[in-house]
Amino acid sequence: MYEVDLIANIDKRGRMEQIREDINVTLKGIAVTAFTINKNYCKLSVGGEERYRKEIFTAISMQIYELVLKIKYDYIYAELLKLLKPSFSLRLLVKALTCFEKTEERESFMRCIIVNNKINLDGVCNFLVRKFQDRWKEVCLLTLNNSCYLQDEEIMYELIRYLIDFEKIDYHSCDLYCVGGKYRVVEYENEKEIAESYFDDYEKMLCRLIDFSPRLTVARGFEDKKEYETLFFVFGAKGC
């Protein structure tokens, strides 16, 4: 039996519960989880047969990396707010910057993390933030040094598209549907449907698109001209 305990301060209870839900989906039939709460901390235990050690390690590591990405997003957003006004385009830019070089960063993360039988989530995240923060600062500084150009929406979108194109995954594709002001996203991997999600918010739908990084995006039912133009100019979406 292989078991890992993930421990965090009580203020991360919500995040830990979400990690448990995601791991239950990812490792369904492979591992089981148990969640316990103390006055000052909470603990998530993940257990499975020894032969599934690699799968358990990968699932836990990726959950920790997702938290690092959230910290990265908050860091970049705070830095860019120093000169740029909050806007729809800025939030999209921050999301694209967060995912820029994500593949390389994730591989580096997987090499440096060691999953022992007990992991302190706060300590690991603090260590990883220090490891990657110099690069985040560099990206923010480069963006701020060119902020005068980013006041032009067209240039802003060109930069966002460059960042997104850098991370696109060849075997990912996506169908988008707009029906009654709501958005349906169907994701494919090697032409096989792997996920379906619904959004009430256009920006959240775009952020999901950046996370999934499809090489091909097809948009259907978008009657709002500006929404479709954003999909076309930023994501290279095709209409149908």
PDB file of N, CA and C in Angstrom, residues 122-211:
ATOM      1  N   ASP A 122       1.876  24.307   2.051  1.00  0.00           N
ATOM      2  CA  ASP A 122       2.342  25.689   2.160  1.00  0.00           C
ATOM      3  C   ASP A 122       3.852  25.778   1.944  1.00  0.00           C
ATOM      4  N   GLY A 123       4.607  24.873   2.560  1.00  0.00           N
ATOM      5  CA  GLY A 123       6.060  24.893   2.429  1.00  0.00           C
ATOM      6  C   GLY A 123       6.512  24.620   1.012  1.00  0.00           C
ATOM      7  N   VAL A 124       5.894  23.634   0.361  1.00  0.00           N
ATOM      8  CA  VAL A 124       6.269  23.289  -1.014  1.00  0.00           C
ATOM      9  C   VAL A 124       5.983  24.446  -1.954  1.00  0.00           C
ATOM     10  N   CYS A 125       4.800  25.059  -1.806  1.00  0.00           N
ATOM     11  CA  CYS A 125       4.426  26.166  -2.688  1.00  0.00           C
ATOM     12  C   CYS A 125       5.361  27.353  -2.504  1.00  0.00           C
ATOM     13  N   ASN A 126       5.703  27.655  -1.258  1.00  0.00           N
ATOM     14  CA  ASN A 126       6.622  28.765  -1.001  1.00  0.00           C
ATOM     15  C   ASN A 126       7.981  28.508  -1.644  1.00  0.00           C
ATOM     16  N   PHE A 127       8.444  27.286  -1.572  1.00  0.00           N
ATOM     17  CA  PHE A 127       9.724  26.926  -2.184  1.00  0.00           C
ATOM     18  C   PHE A 127       9.669  27.088  -3.697  1.00  0.00           C
ATOM     19  N   LEU A 128       8.577  26.602  -4.303  1.00  0.00           N
ATOM     20  CA  LEU A 128       8.460  26.658  -5.756  1.00  0.00           C
ATOM     21  C   LEU A 128       8.276  28.084  -6.252  1.00  0.00           C
ATOM     22  N   VAL A 129       7.551  28.896  -5.489  1.00  0.00           N
ATOM     23  CA  VAL A 129       7.376  30.293  -5.873  1.00  0.00           C
ATOM     24  C   VAL A 129       8.733  30.997  -5.923  1.00  0.00           C
ATOM     25  N   ARG A 130       9.571  30.752  -4.924  1.00  0.00           N
ATOM     26  CA  ARG A 130      10.905  31.362  -4.927  1.00  0.00           C
ATOM     27  C   ARG A 130      11.731  30.880  -6.125  1.00  0.00           C
ATOM     28  N   LYS A 131      11.542  29.623  -6.502  1.00  0.00           N
ATOM     29  CA  LYS A 131      12.304  29.049  -7.612  1.00  0.00           C
ATOM     30  C   LYS A 131      11.940  29.704  -8.943  1.00  0.00           C
ATOM     31  N   PHE A 132      10.653  29.995  -9.127  1.00  0.00           N
ATOM     32  CA  PHE A 132      10.188  30.504 -10.419  1.00  0.00           C
ATOM     33  C   PHE A 132      10.000  32.020 -10.468  1.00  0.00           C
ATOM     34  N   GLN A 133      10.040  32.690  -9.317  1.00  0.00           N
ATOM     35  CA  GLN A 133       9.636  34.089  -9.272  1.00  0.00           C
ATOM     36  C   GLN A 133      10.537  35.027 -10.075  1.00  0.00           C
ATOM     37  N   ASP A 134      11.818  34.721 -10.185  1.00  0.00           N
ATOM     38  CA  ASP A 134      12.709  35.571 -10.978  1.00  0.00           C
ATOM     39  C   ASP A 134      12.243  35.641 -12.428  1.00  0.00           C
ATOM     40  N   ARG A 135      11.802  34.505 -12.955  1.00  0.00           N
ATOM     41  CA  ARG A 135      11.312  34.483 -14.335  1.00  0.00           C
ATOM     42  C   ARG A 135       9.998  35.252 -14.438  1.00  0.00           C
ATOM     43  N   TRP A 136       9.135  35.139 -13.445  1.00  0.00           N
ATOM     44  CA  TRP A 136       7.883  35.901 -13.456  1.00  0.00           C
ATOM     45  C   TRP A 136       8.170  37.397 -13.457  1.00  0.00           C
ATOM     46  N   LYS A 137       9.133  37.820 -12.649  1.00  0.00           N
ATOM     47  CA  LYS A 137       9.519  39.235 -12.594  1.00  0.00           C
ATOM     48  C   LYS A 137      10.013  39.710 -13.958  1.00  0.00           C
ATOM     49  N   GLU A 138      10.802  38.874 -14.617  1.00  0.00           N
ATOM     50  CA  GLU A 138      11.342  39.217 -15.926  1.00  0.00           C
ATOM     51  C   GLU A 138      10.226  39.418 -16.949  1.00  0.00           C
ATOM     52  N   VAL A 139       9.244  38.525 -16.937  1.00  0.00           N
ATOM     53  CA  VAL A 139       8.109  38.623 -17.855  1.00  0.00           C
ATOM     54  C   VAL A 139       7.310  39.896 -17.584  1.00  0.00           C
ATOM     55  N   CYS A 140       7.074  40.193 -16.313  1.00  0.00           N
ATOM     56  CA  CYS A 140       6.319  41.394 -15.934  1.00  0.00           C
ATOM     57  C   CYS A 140       7.064  42.657 -16.344  1.00  0.00           C
ATOM     58  N   LEU A 141       8.373  42.679 -16.101  1.00  0.00           N
ATOM     59  CA  LEU A 141       9.181  43.853 -16.435  1.00  0.00           C
ATOM     60  C   LEU A 141       9.172  44.110 -17.936  1.00  0.00           C
ATOM     61  N   LEU A 142       9.315  43.061 -18.715  1.00  0.00           N
ATOM     62  CA  LEU A 142       9.290  43.197 -20.176  1.00  0.00           C
ATOM     63  C   LEU A 142       7.944  43.746 -20.637  1.00  0.00           C
ATOM     64  N   THR A 143       6.868  43.259 -20.045  1.00  0.00           N
ATOM     65  CA  THR A 143       5.527  43.722 -20.403  1.00  0.00           C
ATOM     66  C   THR A 143       5.335  45.184 -20.025  1.00  0.00           C
ATOM     67  N   LEU A 144       5.744  45.561 -18.817  1.00  0.00           N
ATOM     68  CA  LEU A 144       5.572  46.936 -18.349  1.00  0.00           C
ATOM     69  C   LEU A 144       6.436  47.914 -19.143  1.00  0.00           C
ATOM     70  N   ASN A 145       7.615  47.474 -19.557  1.00  0.00           N
ATOM     71  CA  ASN A 145       8.484  48.344 -20.350  1.00  0.00           C
ATOM     72  C   ASN A 145       7.887  48.672 -21.709  1.00  0.00           C
ATOM     73  N   ASN A 146       6.945  47.857 -22.143  1.00  0.00           N
ATOM     74  CA  ASN A 146       6.269  48.088 -23.423  1.00  0.00           C
ATOM     75  C   ASN A 146       4.799  48.455 -23.233  1.00  0.00           C
ATOM     76  N   SER A 147       4.464  48.911 -22.027  1.00  0.00           N
ATOM     77  CA  SER A 147       3.060  49.175 -21.698  1.00  0.00           C
ATOM     78  C   SER A 147       2.448  50.290 -22.541  1.00  0.00           C
ATOM     79  N   CYS A 148       3.288  51.222 -23.024  1.00  0.00           N
ATOM     80  CA  CYS A 148       2.749  52.320 -23.832  1.00  0.00           C
ATOM     81  C   CYS A 148       2.104  51.796 -25.108  1.00  0.00           C
ATOM     82  N   TYR A 149       2.643  50.700 -25.650  1.00  0.00           N
ATOM     83  CA  TYR A 149       2.064  50.111 -26.860  1.00  0.00           C
ATOM     84  C   TYR A 149       0.776  49.348 -26.547  1.00  0.00           C
ATOM     85  N   LEU A 150       0.682  48.839 -25.319  1.00  0.00           N
ATOM     86  CA  LEU A 150      -0.456  47.995 -24.962  1.00  0.00           C
ATOM     87  C   LEU A 150      -1.720  48.780 -24.693  1.00  0.00           C
ATOM     88  N   GLN A 151      -1.631  50.117 -24.745  1.00  0.00           N
ATOM     89  CA  GLN A 151      -2.846  50.921 -24.641  1.00  0.00           C
ATOM     90  C   GLN A 151      -3.702  50.759 -25.898  1.00  0.00           C
ATOM     91  N   ASP A 152      -3.076  50.325 -26.974  1.00  0.00           N
ATOM     92  CA  ASP A 152      -3.779  50.055 -28.233  1.00  0.00           C
ATOM     93  C   ASP A 152      -4.331  48.625 -28.163  1.00  0.00           C
ATOM     94  N   GLU A 153      -5.648  48.492 -28.248  1.00  0.00           N
ATOM     95  CA  GLU A 153      -6.287  47.188 -28.088  1.00  0.00           C
ATOM     96  C   GLU A 153      -5.807  46.193 -29.128  1.00  0.00           C
ATOM     97  N   GLU A 154      -5.594  46.651 -30.356  1.00  0.00           N
ATOM     98  CA  GLU A 154      -5.157  45.735 -31.419  1.00  0.00           C
ATOM     99  C   GLU A 154      -3.778  45.147 -31.104  1.00  0.00           C
ATOM    100  N   ILE A 155      -2.866  45.996 -30.609  1.00  0.00           N
ATOM    101  CA  ILE A 155      -1.526  45.512 -30.241  1.00  0.00           C
ATOM    102  C   ILE A 155      -1.611  44.567 -29.048  1.00  0.00           C
ATOM    103  N   MET A 156      -2.490  44.912 -28.096  1.00  0.00           N
ATOM    104  CA  MET A 156      -2.695  44.037 -26.937  1.00  0.00           C
ATOM    105  C   MET A 156      -3.134  42.649 -27.396  1.00  0.00           C
ATOM    106  N   TYR A 157      -4.090  42.605 -28.323  1.00  0.00           N
ATOM    107  CA  TYR A 157      -4.578  41.314 -28.813  1.00  0.00           C
ATOM    108  C   TYR A 157      -3.504  40.554 -29.585  1.00  0.00           C
ATOM    109  N   GLU A 158      -2.654  41.291 -30.309  1.00  0.00           N
ATOM    110  CA  GLU A 158      -1.560  40.636 -31.034  1.00  0.00           C
ATOM    111  C   GLU A 158      -0.590  39.961 -30.068  1.00  0.00           C
ATOM    112  N   LEU A 159      -0.302  40.641 -28.961  1.00  0.00           N
ATOM    113  CA  LEU A 159       0.578  40.048 -27.951  1.00  0.00           C
ATOM    114  C   LEU A 159      -0.063  38.827 -27.315  1.00  0.00           C
ATOM    115  N   ILE A 160      -1.347  38.935 -26.975  1.00  0.00           N
ATOM    116  CA  ILE A 160      -2.056  37.804 -26.366  1.00  0.00           C
ATOM    117  C   ILE A 160      -2.047  36.610 -27.316  1.00  0.00           C
ATOM    118  N   ARG A 161      -2.269  36.872 -28.589  1.00  0.00           N
ATOM    119  CA  ARG A 161      -2.283  35.761 -29.554  1.00  0.00           C
ATOM    120  C   ARG A 161      -0.908  35.109 -29.650  1.00  0.00           C
ATOM    121  N   TYR A 162       0.152  35.920 -29.637  1.00  0.00           N
ATOM    122  CA  TYR A 162       1.507  35.355 -29.674  1.00  0.00           C
ATOM    123  C   TYR A 162       1.730  34.430 -28.479  1.00  0.00           C
ATOM    124  N   LEU A 163       1.337  34.871 -27.296  1.00  0.00           N
ATOM    125  CA  LEU A 163       1.515  34.070 -26.088  1.00  0.00           C
ATOM    126  C   LEU A 163       0.720  32.773 -26.156  1.00  0.00           C
ATOM    127  N   ILE A 164      -0.506  32.870 -26.672  1.00  0.00           N
ATOM    128  CA  ILE A 164      -1.360  31.684 -26.770  1.00  0.00           C
ATOM    129  C   ILE A 164      -0.817  30.708 -27.809  1.00  0.00           C
ATOM    130  N   ASP A 165      -0.413  31.225 -28.978  1.00  0.00           N
ATOM    131  CA  ASP A 165       0.108  30.356 -30.040  1.00  0.00           C
ATOM    132  C   ASP A 165       1.345  29.588 -29.583  1.00  0.00           C
ATOM    133  N   PHE A 166       2.124  30.192 -28.700  1.00  0.00           N
ATOM    134  CA  PHE A 166       3.349  29.574 -28.209  1.00  0.00           C
ATOM    135  C   PHE A 166       3.061  28.271 -27.474  1.00  0.00           C
ATOM    136  N   GLU A 167       1.881  28.168 -26.839  1.00  0.00           N
ATOM    137  CA  GLU A 167       1.564  27.009 -26.001  1.00  0.00           C
ATOM    138  C   GLU A 167       0.541  26.060 -26.619  1.00  0.00           C
ATOM    139  N   LYS A 168       0.083  26.334 -27.829  1.00  0.00           N
ATOM    140  CA  LYS A 168      -0.962  25.490 -28.411  1.00  0.00           C
ATOM    141  C   LYS A 168      -0.499  24.039 -28.545  1.00  0.00           C
ATOM    142  N   ILE A 169      -1.437  23.136 -28.295  1.00  0.00           N
ATOM    143  CA  ILE A 169      -1.143  21.702 -28.328  1.00  0.00           C
ATOM    144  C   ILE A 169      -1.724  21.117 -29.618  1.00  0.00           C
ATOM    145  N   ASP A 170      -0.879  20.491 -30.421  1.00  0.00           N
ATOM    146  CA  ASP A 170      -1.275  20.040 -31.761  1.00  0.00           C
ATOM    147  C   ASP A 170      -2.469  19.097 -31.750  1.00  0.00           C
ATOM    148  N   TYR A 171      -2.558  18.205 -30.759  1.00  0.00           N
ATOM    149  CA  TYR A 171      -3.621  17.208 -30.772  1.00  0.00           C
ATOM    150  C   TYR A 171      -4.858  17.645 -29.995  1.00  0.00           C
ATOM    151  N   HIS A 172      -4.907  18.924 -29.590  1.00  0.00           N
ATOM    152  CA  HIS A 172      -6.093  19.460 -28.925  1.00  0.00           C
ATOM    153  C   HIS A 172      -6.931  20.282 -29.904  1.00  0.00           C
ATOM    154  N   SER A 173      -8.237  20.074 -29.880  1.00  0.00           N
ATOM    155  CA  SER A 173      -9.159  20.905 -30.646  1.00  0.00           C
ATOM    156  C   SER A 173     -10.389  21.182 -29.801  1.00  0.00           C
ATOM    157  N   CYS A 174     -11.175  22.151 -30.230  1.00  0.00           N
ATOM    158  CA  CYS A 174     -12.264  22.608 -29.365  1.00  0.00           C
ATOM    159  C   CYS A 174     -13.407  23.162 -30.205  1.00  0.00           C
ATOM    160  N   ASP A 175     -14.639  22.827 -29.831  1.00  0.00           N
ATOM    161  CA  ASP A 175     -15.838  23.417 -30.423  1.00  0.00           C
ATOM    162  C   ASP A 175     -16.490  24.334 -29.398  1.00  0.00           C
ATOM    163  N   LEU A 176     -16.811  25.553 -29.818  1.00  0.00           N
ATOM    164  CA  LEU A 176     -17.482  26.514 -28.946  1.00  0.00           C
ATOM    165  C   LEU A 176     -18.881  26.785 -29.480  1.00  0.00           C
ATOM    166  N   TYR A 177     -19.850  26.850 -28.585  1.00  0.00           N
ATOM    167  CA  TYR A 177     -21.230  27.143 -28.953  1.00  0.00           C
ATOM    168  C   TYR A 177     -21.744  28.279 -28.080  1.00  0.00           C
ATOM    169  N   CYS A 178     -22.405  29.242 -28.717  1.00  0.00           N
ATOM    170  CA  CYS A 178     -23.068  30.318 -27.977  1.00  0.00           C
ATOM    171  C   CYS A 178     -24.567  30.180 -28.189  1.00  0.00           C
ATOM    172  N   VAL A 179     -25.287  29.931 -27.099  1.00  0.00           N
ATOM    173  CA  VAL A 179     -26.741  29.752 -27.176  1.00  0.00           C
ATOM    174  C   VAL A 179     -27.395  30.540 -26.048  1.00  0.00           C
ATOM    175  N   GLY A 180     -28.183  31.532 -26.418  1.00  0.00           N
ATOM    176  CA  GLY A 180     -28.906  32.314 -25.415  1.00  0.00           C
ATOM    177  C   GLY A 180     -28.006  33.017 -24.417  1.00  0.00           C
ATOM    178  N   GLY A 181     -26.851  33.495 -24.873  1.00  0.00           N
ATOM    179  CA  GLY A 181     -25.945  34.212 -23.986  1.00  0.00           C
ATOM    180  C   GLY A 181     -25.112  33.320 -23.096  1.00  0.00           C
ATOM    181  N   LYS A 182     -25.212  32.011 -23.281  1.00  0.00           N
ATOM    182  CA  LYS A 182     -24.397  31.065 -22.510  1.00  0.00           C
ATOM    183  C   LYS A 182     -23.447  30.346 -23.474  1.00  0.00           C
ATOM    184  N   TYR A 183     -22.403  29.765 -22.914  1.00  0.00           N
ATOM    185  CA  TYR A 183     -21.348  29.203 -23.741  1.00  0.00           C
ATOM    186  C   TYR A 183     -21.087  27.739 -23.381  1.00  0.00           C
ATOM    187  N   ARG A 184     -21.018  26.929 -24.434  1.00  0.00           N
ATOM    188  CA  ARG A 184     -20.725  25.506 -24.270  1.00  0.00           C
ATOM    189  C   ARG A 184     -19.371  25.223 -24.927  1.00  0.00           C
ATOM    190  N   VAL A 185     -18.510  24.529 -24.205  1.00  0.00           N
ATOM    191  CA  VAL A 185     -17.175  24.211 -24.691  1.00  0.00           C
ATOM    192  C   VAL A 185     -17.017  22.698 -24.734  1.00  0.00           C
ATOM    193  N   VAL A 186     -16.712  22.164 -25.915  1.00  0.00           N
ATOM    194  CA  VAL A 186     -16.475  20.729 -26.084  1.00  0.00           C
ATOM    195  C   VAL A 186     -15.014  20.548 -26.494  1.00  0.00           C
ATOM    196  N   GLU A 187     -14.272  19.787 -25.701  1.00  0.00           N
ATOM    197  CA  GLU A 187     -12.841  19.622 -25.922  1.00  0.00           C
ATOM    198  C   GLU A 187     -12.533  18.229 -26.495  1.00  0.00           C
ATOM    199  N   TYR A 188     -11.562  18.203 -27.413  1.00  0.00           N
ATOM    200  CA  TYR A 188     -11.178  16.954 -28.066  1.00  0.00           C
ATOM    201  C   TYR A 188      -9.668  16.749 -27.953  1.00  0.00           C
ATOM    202  N   GLU A 189      -9.288  15.496 -27.800  1.00  0.00           N
ATOM    203  CA  GLU A 189      -7.885  15.119 -27.823  1.00  0.00           C
ATOM    204  C   GLU A 189      -7.738  14.008 -28.847  1.00  0.00           C
ATOM    205  N   ASN A 190      -6.924  14.274 -29.882  1.00  0.00           N
ATOM    206  CA  ASN A 190      -6.819  13.325 -31.001  1.00  0.00           C
ATOM    207  C   ASN A 190      -8.199  12.979 -31.558  1.00  0.00           C
ATOM    208  N   GLU A 191      -9.036  14.017 -31.718  1.00  0.00           N
ATOM    209  CA  GLU A 191     -10.382  13.943 -32.292  1.00  0.00           C
ATOM    210  C   GLU A 191     -11.377  13.170 -31.423  1.00  0.00           C
ATOM    211  N   LYS A 192     -10.987  12.782 -30.230  1.00  0.00           N
ATOM    212  CA  LYS A 192     -11.897  12.094 -29.315  1.00  0.00           C
ATOM    213  C   LYS A 192     -12.356  13.074 -28.236  1.00  0.00           C
ATOM    214  N   GLU A 193     -13.674  13.161 -28.037  1.00  0.00           N
ATOM    215  CA  GLU A 193     -14.205  14.083 -27.032  1.00  0.00           C
ATOM    216  C   GLU A 193     -13.769  13.652 -25.634  1.00  0.00           C
ATOM    217  N   ILE A 194     -13.191  14.594 -24.895  1.00  0.00           N
ATOM    218  CA  ILE A 194     -12.697  14.270 -23.550  1.00  0.00           C
ATOM    219  C   ILE A 194     -13.361  15.092 -22.449  1.00  0.00           C
ATOM    220  N   ALA A 195     -14.004  16.213 -22.809  1.00  0.00           N
ATOM    221  CA  ALA A 195     -14.613  17.042 -21.758  1.00  0.00           C
ATOM    222  C   ALA A 195     -15.636  17.994 -22.367  1.00  0.00           C
ATOM    223  N   GLU A 196     -16.607  18.369 -21.538  1.00  0.00           N
ATOM    224  CA  GLU A 196     -17.630  19.328 -21.937  1.00  0.00           C
ATOM    225  C   GLU A 196     -17.928  20.225 -20.736  1.00  0.00           C
ATOM    226  N   SER A 197     -17.988  21.521 -20.967  1.00  0.00           N
ATOM    227  CA  SER A 197     -18.249  22.444 -19.869  1.00  0.00           C
ATOM    228  C   SER A 197     -19.122  23.601 -20.347  1.00  0.00           C
ATOM    229  N   TYR A 198     -19.773  24.275 -19.378  1.00  0.00           N
ATOM    230  CA  TYR A 198     -20.688  25.371 -19.682  1.00  0.00           C
ATOM    231  C   TYR A 198     -20.289  26.601 -18.872  1.00  0.00           C
ATOM    232  N   PHE A 199     -20.452  27.776 -19.505  1.00  0.00           N
ATOM    233  CA  PHE A 199     -20.080  29.030 -18.850  1.00  0.00           C
ATOM    234  C   PHE A 199     -21.166  30.081 -19.063  1.00  0.00           C
ATOM    235  N   ASP A 200     -21.434  30.851 -18.018  1.00  0.00           N
ATOM    236  CA  ASP A 200     -22.309  32.010 -18.148  1.00  0.00           C
ATOM    237  C   ASP A 200     -21.494  33.255 -18.501  1.00  0.00           C
ATOM    238  N   ASP A 201     -20.199  33.198 -18.216  1.00  0.00           N
ATOM    239  CA  ASP A 201     -19.327  34.355 -18.374  1.00  0.00           C
ATOM    240  C   ASP A 201     -18.379  34.158 -19.559  1.00  0.00           C
ATOM    241  N   TYR A 202     -18.366  35.124 -20.471  1.00  0.00           N
ATOM    242  CA  TYR A 202     -17.540  35.033 -21.679  1.00  0.00           C
ATOM    243  C   TYR A 202     -16.052  34.977 -21.341  1.00  0.00           C
ATOM    244  N   GLU A 203     -15.619  35.798 -20.384  1.00  0.00           N
ATOM    245  CA  GLU A 203     -14.208  35.838 -20.011  1.00  0.00           C
ATOM    246  C   GLU A 203     -13.739  34.513 -19.433  1.00  0.00           C
ATOM    247  N   LYS A 204     -14.563  33.889 -18.589  1.00  0.00           N
ATOM    248  CA  LYS A 204     -14.185  32.595 -18.011  1.00  0.00           C
ATOM    249  C   LYS A 204     -14.073  31.528 -19.094  1.00  0.00           C
ATOM    250  N   MET A 205     -14.933  31.634 -20.098  1.00  0.00           N
ATOM    251  CA  MET A 205     -14.862  30.688 -21.211  1.00  0.00           C
ATOM    252  C   MET A 205     -13.546  30.858 -21.970  1.00  0.00           C
ATOM    253  N   LEU A 206     -13.128  32.112 -22.187  1.00  0.00           N
ATOM    254  CA  LEU A 206     -11.866  32.362 -22.877  1.00  0.00           C
ATOM    255  C   LEU A 206     -10.680  31.861 -22.060  1.00  0.00           C
ATOM    256  N   CYS A 207     -10.754  32.036 -20.749  1.00  0.00           N
ATOM    257  CA  CYS A 207      -9.670  31.551 -19.886  1.00  0.00           C
ATOM    258  C   CYS A 207      -9.551  30.037 -19.957  1.00  0.00           C
ATOM    259  N   ARG A 208     -10.683  29.348 -20.041  1.00  0.00           N
ATOM    260  CA  ARG A 208     -10.640  27.896 -20.188  1.00  0.00           C
ATOM    261  C   ARG A 208      -9.989  27.518 -21.520  1.00  0.00           C
ATOM    262  N   LEU A 209     -10.272  28.312 -22.530  1.00  0.00           N
ATOM    263  CA  LEU A 209      -9.688  28.069 -23.849  1.00  0.00           C
ATOM    264  C   LEU A 209      -8.161  28.208 -23.792  1.00  0.00           C
ATOM    265  N   ILE A 210      -7.673  29.200 -23.055  1.00  0.00           N
ATOM    266  CA  ILE A 210      -6.227  29.380 -22.900  1.00  0.00           C
ATOM    267  C   ILE A 210      -5.626  28.191 -22.151  1.00  0.00           C
ATOM    268  N   ASP A 211      -6.303  27.736 -21.095  1.00  0.00           N
ATOM    269  CA  ASP A 211      -5.804  26.588 -20.330  1.00  0.00           C
ATOM    270  C   ASP A 211      -5.696  25.336 -21.190  1.00  0.00           C
TER     271      ASP A 211
END
